[in-house]
Every structure is written in structure tokens, then in C-alpha cells.
Amino acid sequence: MPSRLMNVSSRETTSSISHFILMGFPSSPEIQFLYFGLFSGAYILTLLGNAAIICAVCWDWRLHTPMYIFLGNFSLLEICYVTTTIPNMLANFLSTSKSISFVSCFTQFYFFFCFGYDEGFFLCIMAFDRYLAICRPLHYPHIMSKQLYTGLVIFGWSCGFILFLTPVVLISQLPYCGPNIINHFVCDPVPLMMLSCSADIITQLTYSTFNAVFMIGTLLFILCSYALVILAVLRMPSEAGKCKAFSTCASHLAVVTLFYGSILVMYVSPGSGHPMKTQKFITLFYSVITPLCNPLIYSLRNKEMKAALRKMFRTEQGVHKI
């Protein structure tokens, strides 16, 4: 009987909150309008930059190779990733209530982390592709067949949605009986768990384990892949070959550094007690700044991509003139 009453009580407290308040960046209305302009510009540039890469990959037949197909999918993933958070954040800058429904909050939470997980998997896939191309160049066309890279694309898109379902269900089932104010601009799991009426150690441990295994596992895979790549490049007799090999890997390594540098600090140990301002800044970095920088990194460091973008824009200009 006592356990039954506790279960009923838990369900009642869980349903007692119908919405949350996302505080975002508390400031005067004038500063809120300034934030709105800055983040609107960042969002538009992120969409345009990643869309340009997708169009270049689709447009130029010379980029119809596994490396650029993975890059095009990664750019599409970046668009989905930023769209889960920035539009709602922009709406909150102009809103006085800054509320988000319980369902919408956990939907944002789920998709934000699913796309984040998928980005990690795609970075692993891209590292594996570079390993095969540089360390196994003669066998690369046979190994990286259309069936394999198509399967890797499907794997990269689907794994995040499958793996992160367990943590989001567990956290959504925690009892929330008030307060309902989230001191963040996104429905982040750490402040959500802090708002729960009870400290569920199993849920916290499950969430931390998922993040730690995923982040450390994918990062180690990437680092091992590039350690083998660097050893293979150093053995190359030609200096030109070394430069070409390093240039194809430099942009990917830069994106890996930006992505994992901030996320490892934030999510491997959510109970480490980061100040809320620090949490917001780190989240802002990997959810807004990194997707904004990625198109610049890939387009400026890659000769084939720059050539494809120039060709595409020249063609567009010619069409408009006609």
C-alpha cells in the first residue's frame, strides 16, 4: 500500500507542472533586442553556410565522393541541430512570458541531443573515411563502396535517435512539482534534473553513463584513427603528398576540437557544479558558435570545396543576368 500511494503521488507531482520558464539571458528590453539581432544574424549565416556546402556537394559531380557526401550530410545535420534551439531562443527574446510547455521542452531536449549524438557519429565516420583513404589507398575504392557509405549515412542519422531515447524518457518521468524556472536558454538536462522534486540517482547515473561512454568512446575512435593517419602520412616519401594528406584532415580536426572541447567539459560530468553562467556560455559555444564556424572551416581549408562554391556562385550569377 505505501508503495502504491507513492506511485500515485509521483504521477500527480509529475503532471503538476504544465510548462517551464526559460530565463535565457536576463537583461533590459534593449539588450534583448540586441541579442535578437546578433543571434538572428548567426542563425541566418549558419543556415546559408551549411546550405551552400550541401548545394555544392549536390551540384558538382566531382564532389560525389564518400568524403563530400559525409560532409553534405554533416552540414544538413548542423542545420537541424541549430534549428532545435535558436528559433525558440529568438522567440523568447521578444516574449515577456518566456514559457515553454512540458511536452515542447522535452521534445526540444530530445532532438537537440539526438542531433548532437549524430554529429559525434558523423565525425567518427568522417575520421574512418580519412583513415581508409590515407592508410589503405589501394583498397579504398573497394572497401568504401556505395553500399557501405550509404549504410554509414543511415547509421549516423539513426543512432542518436535510438540511443538517447532512454535518458530522455527517464528524465521526463521524474516528478516536477515546482518551481518551474529553468535558468538557461534551452531545455538542458542538468537544470531539468535540478528542478525535480526527488533526486533520482539511477536517472542521473544513467544519463552520465550515456554521455561519458558516447563522448569518450567516439573521441577515442577519432583520435586513434588520426594517430594511424599521422603515422601513415609521416611515412610518405613525397612532401607534396604529405601536405595534401594533412590538408584534407586539418578542417575535420578543427571541427572535432571545437565540438568535443566544449561538450566534454559540459556533459561528461553534469554534477560537477559548473556555475550557471558558465553552463550557458559553453552551451552557446557548441550550439551556436560551432555550427556557424564549421562551414567557414570546411570551405576555407578545402580547395575542392572552394572551387565548387565559386563555380556554383558564378553559375547562379549567370542565370540571374540572363
C-alpha positions as a Python dict, from the first residue, in 0.01 Angstrom:
ca = {
    (1, 'M'): (0, 0, 0),
    (2, 'P'): (267, 262, 82),
    (3, 'S'): (447, 197, -248),
    (4, 'R'): (118, 231, -438),
    (5, 'L'): (48, 564, -270),
    (6, 'M'): (400, 681, -356),
    (7, 'N'): (347, 591, -722),
    (8, 'V'): (20, 783, -733),
    (9, 'S'): (184, 1078, -564),
    (10, 'S'): (472, 1066, -813),
    (11, 'R'): (238, 1073, -1111),
    (12, 'E'): (42, 1362, -964),
    (13, 'T'): (354, 1571, -899),
    (14, 'T'): (485, 1488, -1244),
    (15, 'S'): (171, 1629, -1404),
    (16, 'S'): (150, 1930, -1173),
    (17, 'I'): (380, 2134, -1398),
    (18, 'S'): (240, 2201, -1744),
    (19, 'H'): (512, 2440, -1861),
    (20, 'F'): (859, 2573, -1782),
    (21, 'I'): (1004, 2924, -1790),
    (22, 'L'): (1328, 2956, -1990),
    (23, 'M'): (1507, 3254, -1837),
    (24, 'G'): (1761, 3276, -2120),
    (25, 'F'): (1980, 3584, -2077),
    (26, 'P'): (1802, 3818, -1832),
    (27, 'S'): (1859, 4182, -1928),
    (28, 'S'): (1682, 4503, -2027),
    (29, 'P'): (1446, 4505, -2330),
    (30, 'E'): (1705, 4700, -2530),
    (31, 'I'): (1970, 4433, -2468),
    (32, 'Q'): (1715, 4163, -2552),
    (33, 'F'): (1661, 4326, -2893),
    (34, 'L'): (2040, 4339, -2939),
    (35, 'Y'): (2066, 3969, -2858),
    (36, 'F'): (1782, 3901, -3101),
    (37, 'G'): (1970, 4077, -3380),
    (38, 'L'): (2300, 3903, -3306),
    (39, 'F'): (2157, 3553, -3283),
    (40, 'S'): (1929, 3609, -3584),
    (41, 'G'): (2236, 3701, -3788),
    (42, 'A'): (2428, 3400, -3658),
    (43, 'Y'): (2134, 3169, -3737),
    (44, 'I'): (2093, 3303, -4092),
    (45, 'L'): (2467, 3276, -4161),
    (46, 'T'): (2471, 2921, -4025),
    (47, 'L'): (2181, 2821, -4249),
    (48, 'L'): (2334, 2987, -4556),
    (49, 'G'): (2683, 2848, -4495),
    (50, 'N'): (2572, 2489, -4443),
    (51, 'A'): (2316, 2510, -4724),
    (52, 'A'): (2592, 2632, -4957),
    (53, 'I'): (2800, 2325, -4875),
    (54, 'I'): (2501, 2094, -4934),
    (55, 'C'): (2426, 2262, -5267),
    (56, 'A'): (2792, 2246, -5373),
    (57, 'V'): (2807, 1873, -5298),
    (58, 'C'): (2485, 1811, -5491),
    (59, 'W'): (2579, 2046, -5777),
    (60, 'D'): (2938, 1946, -5855),
    (61, 'W'): (2979, 1587, -5974),
    (62, 'R'): (3348, 1597, -5867),
    (63, 'L'): (3227, 1611, -5507),
    (64, 'H'): (3016, 1296, -5541),
    (65, 'T'): (3265, 1101, -5332),
    (66, 'P'): (3217, 949, -4986),
    (67, 'M'): (3416, 1226, -4814),
    (68, 'Y'): (3194, 1503, -4950),
    (69, 'I'): (2874, 1300, -4919),
    (70, 'F'): (2951, 1266, -4547),
    (71, 'L'): (3029, 1639, -4532),
    (72, 'G'): (2699, 1725, -4701),
    (73, 'N'): (2508, 1512, -4451),
    (74, 'F'): (2702, 1668, -4165),
    (75, 'S'): (2604, 2015, -4289),
    (76, 'L'): (2237, 1912, -4309),
    (77, 'L'): (2271, 1777, -3957),
    (78, 'E'): (2409, 2114, -3843),
    (79, 'I'): (2103, 2289, -3985),
    (80, 'C'): (1873, 2052, -3795),
    (81, 'Y'): (2084, 2092, -3481),
    (82, 'V'): (2068, 2472, -3462),
    (83, 'T'): (1700, 2476, -3561),
    (84, 'T'): (1607, 2282, -3247),
    (85, 'T'): (1721, 2570, -3022),
    (86, 'I'): (1780, 2906, -3191),
    (87, 'P'): (1425, 2979, -3322),
    (88, 'N'): (1280, 2922, -2975),
    (89, 'M'): (1557, 3132, -2822),
    (90, 'L'): (1481, 3416, -3067),
    (91, 'A'): (1110, 3397, -2980),
    (92, 'N'): (1196, 3421, -2611),
    (93, 'F'): (1397, 3740, -2668),
    (94, 'L'): (1074, 3906, -2789),
    (95, 'S'): (846, 3736, -2536),
    (96, 'T'): (755, 3853, -2189),
    (97, 'S'): (638, 3514, -2059),
    (98, 'K'): (931, 3305, -2195),
    (99, 'S'): (731, 2990, -2128),
    (100, 'I'): (761, 2654, -2300),
    (101, 'S'): (521, 2365, -2250),
    (102, 'F'): (631, 2048, -2075),
    (103, 'V'): (597, 1844, -2395),
    (104, 'S'): (773, 2106, -2610),
    (105, 'C'): (1057, 2131, -2358),
    (106, 'F'): (1128, 1758, -2365),
    (107, 'T'): (1080, 1743, -2742),
    (108, 'Q'): (1346, 2012, -2780),
    (109, 'F'): (1565, 1831, -2530),
    (110, 'Y'): (1531, 1501, -2720),
    (111, 'F'): (1600, 1635, -3069),
    (112, 'F'): (1879, 1866, -2955),
    (113, 'F'): (2072, 1576, -2803),
    (114, 'C'): (1981, 1329, -3078),
    (115, 'F'): (2129, 1559, -3341),
    (116, 'G'): (2427, 1622, -3111),
    (117, 'Y'): (2487, 1248, -3080),
    (118, 'D'): (2450, 1211, -3458),
    (119, 'E'): (2715, 1478, -3510),
    (120, 'G'): (2955, 1276, -3298),
    (121, 'F'): (2882, 964, -3503),
    (122, 'F'): (2933, 1151, -3830),
    (123, 'L'): (3266, 1287, -3707),
    (124, 'C'): (3367, 926, -3638),
    (125, 'I'): (3250, 820, -3983),
    (126, 'M'): (3445, 1102, -4146),
    (127, 'A'): (3759, 1007, -3946),
    (128, 'F'): (3717, 644, -4056),
    (129, 'D'): (3682, 757, -4417),
    (130, 'R'): (4007, 957, -4395),
    (131, 'Y'): (4181, 660, -4234),
    (132, 'L'): (4082, 432, -4523),
    (133, 'A'): (4169, 692, -4789),
    (134, 'I'): (4517, 762, -4649),
    (135, 'C'): (4618, 436, -4482),
    (136, 'R'): (4454, 198, -4734),
    (137, 'P'): (4453, 399, -5060),
    (138, 'L'): (4470, 99, -5293),
    (139, 'H'): (4182, -80, -5120),
    (140, 'Y'): (3976, 235, -5055),
    (141, 'P'): (3752, 219, -5369),
    (142, 'H'): (3671, -145, -5298),
    (143, 'I'): (3611, -105, -4923),
    (144, 'M'): (3423, 226, -4932),
    (145, 'S'): (3157, 102, -5172),
    (146, 'K'): (2824, 271, -5230),
    (147, 'Q'): (2657, 14, -5007),
    (148, 'L'): (2899, 85, -4722),
    (149, 'Y'): (2884, 465, -4729),
    (150, 'T'): (2505, 456, -4768),
    (151, 'G'): (2486, 229, -4465),
    (152, 'L'): (2719, 460, -4271),
    (153, 'V'): (2498, 759, -4353),
    (154, 'I'): (2188, 575, -4230),
    (155, 'F'): (2380, 463, -3920),
    (156, 'G'): (2496, 819, -3848),
    (157, 'W'): (2145, 964, -3870),
    (158, 'S'): (1961, 692, -3677),
    (159, 'C'): (2189, 606, -3383),
    (160, 'G'): (2133, 928, -3188),
    (161, 'F'): (1755, 889, -3205),
    (162, 'I'): (1775, 532, -3077),
    (163, 'L'): (2040, 574, -2807),
    (164, 'F'): (1912, 893, -2646),
    (165, 'L'): (1555, 769, -2611),
    (166, 'T'): (1631, 603, -2275),
    (167, 'P'): (1776, 910, -2095),
    (168, 'V'): (1504, 1147, -2215),
    (169, 'V'): (1226, 908, -2109),
    (170, 'L'): (1383, 861, -1766),
    (171, 'I'): (1428, 1236, -1709),
    (172, 'S'): (1076, 1315, -1834),
    (173, 'Q'): (934, 1069, -1579),
    (174, 'L'): (1091, 1248, -1283),
    (175, 'P'): (844, 1426, -1052),
    (176, 'Y'): (823, 1800, -1121),
    (177, 'C'): (617, 1982, -859),
    (178, 'G'): (777, 2329, -873),
    (179, 'P'): (947, 2564, -919),
    (180, 'N'): (938, 2560, -1299),
    (181, 'I'): (1203, 2822, -1383),
    (182, 'I'): (1496, 2694, -1593),
    (183, 'N'): (1795, 2926, -1568),
    (184, 'H'): (1901, 2851, -1925),
    (185, 'F'): (1807, 2932, -2285),
    (186, 'V'): (1746, 2567, -2377),
    (187, 'C'): (1578, 2272, -2206),
    (188, 'D'): (1902, 2126, -2078),
    (189, 'P'): (1901, 1803, -1872),
    (190, 'V'): (2114, 1937, -1587),
    (191, 'P'): (1877, 2220, -1480),
    (192, 'L'): (1580, 1993, -1553),
    (193, 'M'): (1710, 1730, -1312),
    (194, 'M'): (1779, 2005, -1058),
    (195, 'L'): (1411, 2107, -1074),
    (196, 'S'): (1291, 1757, -994),
    (197, 'C'): (1125, 1707, -655),
    (198, 'S'): (1336, 1398, -589),
    (199, 'A'): (1699, 1319, -659),
    (200, 'D'): (1684, 1003, -869),
    (201, 'I'): (2036, 863, -853),
    (202, 'I'): (1963, 594, -1112),
    (203, 'T'): (1846, 851, -1369),
    (204, 'Q'): (2146, 1076, -1304),
    (205, 'L'): (2385, 782, -1328),
    (206, 'T'): (2221, 655, -1647),
    (207, 'Y'): (2241, 998, -1807),
    (208, 'S'): (2604, 1049, -1703),
    (209, 'T'): (2699, 700, -1823),
    (210, 'F'): (2537, 750, -2164),
    (211, 'N'): (2720, 1079, -2213),
    (212, 'A'): (3054, 956, -2083),
    (213, 'V'): (3053, 638, -2293),
    (214, 'F'): (2938, 821, -2604),
    (215, 'M'): (3171, 1121, -2576),
    (216, 'I'): (3483, 935, -2466),
    (217, 'G'): (3416, 641, -2699),
    (218, 'T'): (3367, 849, -3013),
    (219, 'L'): (3656, 1081, -2926),
    (220, 'L'): (3893, 789, -2870),
    (221, 'F'): (3785, 638, -3203),
    (222, 'I'): (3861, 967, -3381),
    (223, 'L'): (4195, 1012, -3204),
    (224, 'C'): (4303, 653, -3282),
    (225, 'S'): (4200, 695, -3646),
    (226, 'Y'): (4404, 1013, -3680),
    (227, 'A'): (4701, 866, -3493),
    (228, 'L'): (4715, 597, -3763),
    (229, 'V'): (4666, 862, -4032),
    (230, 'I'): (4954, 1074, -3898),
    (231, 'L'): (5184, 770, -3886),
    (232, 'A'): (5093, 685, -4246),
    (233, 'V'): (5148, 1045, -4361),
    (234, 'L'): (5490, 1065, -4193),
    (235, 'R'): (5598, 757, -4387),
    (236, 'M'): (5512, 920, -4722),
    (237, 'P'): (5825, 998, -4923),
    (238, 'S'): (5672, 1294, -5108),
    (239, 'E'): (5638, 1631, -4933),
    (240, 'A'): (5354, 1722, -5169),
    (241, 'G'): (5171, 1405, -5069),
    (242, 'K'): (5216, 1486, -4702),
    (243, 'C'): (5079, 1838, -4748),
    (244, 'K'): (4778, 1713, -4943),
    (245, 'A'): (4701, 1445, -4683),
    (246, 'F'): (4729, 1689, -4393),
    (247, 'S'): (4516, 1949, -4572),
    (248, 'T'): (4229, 1701, -4614),
    (249, 'C'): (4239, 1622, -4241),
    (250, 'A'): (4304, 1969, -4096),
    (251, 'S'): (3949, 2102, -4133),
    (252, 'H'): (3797, 1789, -3983),
    (253, 'L'): (4033, 1801, -3686),
    (254, 'A'): (3946, 2167, -3629),
    (255, 'V'): (3574, 2083, -3616),
    (256, 'V'): (3643, 1789, -3383),
    (257, 'T'): (3838, 2020, -3150),
    (258, 'L'): (3556, 2277, -3140),
    (259, 'F'): (3283, 2018, -3093),
    (260, 'Y'): (3440, 1796, -2830),
    (261, 'G'): (3636, 2062, -2645),
    (262, 'S'): (3322, 2228, -2511),
    (263, 'I'): (3092, 1927, -2485),
    (264, 'L'): (3332, 1715, -2280),
    (265, 'V'): (3361, 1995, -2025),
    (266, 'M'): (2985, 2029, -2005),
    (267, 'Y'): (2828, 1685, -2019),
    (268, 'V'): (3065, 1410, -1914),
    (269, 'S'): (3026, 1521, -1551),
    (270, 'P'): (2694, 1709, -1519),
    (271, 'G'): (2714, 1701, -1143),
    (272, 'S'): (3049, 1879, -1130),
    (273, 'G'): (2881, 2205, -1032),
    (274, 'H'): (2957, 2441, -1318),
    (275, 'P'): (2822, 2790, -1247),
    (276, 'M'): (2505, 2855, -1446),
    (277, 'K'): (2664, 3139, -1643),
    (278, 'T'): (2946, 2905, -1742),
    (279, 'Q'): (2695, 2638, -1848),
    (280, 'K'): (2512, 2890, -2065),
    (281, 'F'): (2834, 3008, -2228),
    (282, 'I'): (2956, 2654, -2302),
    (283, 'T'): (2614, 2554, -2441),
    (284, 'L'): (2609, 2871, -2650),
    (285, 'F'): (2952, 2788, -2787),
    (286, 'Y'): (2874, 2437, -2913),
    (287, 'S'): (2509, 2504, -3009),
    (288, 'V'): (2554, 2835, -3193),
    (289, 'I'): (2920, 2929, -3248),
    (290, 'T'): (3049, 2589, -3363),
    (291, 'P'): (2778, 2533, -3630),
    (292, 'L'): (2846, 2889, -3751),
    (293, 'C'): (3221, 2825, -3782),
    (294, 'N'): (3204, 2481, -3944),
    (295, 'P'): (3110, 2597, -4297),
    (296, 'L'): (3391, 2854, -4286),
    (297, 'I'): (3641, 2592, -4171),
    (298, 'Y'): (3547, 2343, -4443),
    (299, 'S'): (3517, 2595, -4725),
    (300, 'L'): (3834, 2791, -4648),
    (301, 'R'): (4058, 2489, -4583),
    (302, 'N'): (3944, 2274, -4876),
    (303, 'K'): (4048, 2358, -5232),
    (304, 'E'): (3787, 2134, -5397),
    (305, 'M'): (3509, 2286, -5188),
    (306, 'K'): (3622, 2641, -5262),
    (307, 'A'): (3634, 2563, -5635),
    (308, 'A'): (3286, 2407, -5626),
    (309, 'L'): (3142, 2704, -5436),
    (310, 'R'): (3298, 2953, -5681),
    (311, 'K'): (3162, 2755, -5974),
    (312, 'M'): (2816, 2737, -5819),
    (313, 'F'): (2801, 3110, -5743),
    (314, 'R'): (2928, 3201, -6091),
    (315, 'T'): (2655, 2983, -6242),
    (316, 'E'): (2391, 3146, -6022),
    (317, 'Q'): (2512, 3492, -6119),
    (318, 'G'): (2500, 3396, -6486),
    (319, 'V'): (2142, 3274, -6451),
    (320, 'H'): (2034, 3596, -6279),
    (321, 'K'): (2195, 3806, -6556),
    (322, 'I'): (2005, 3614, -6821),
}
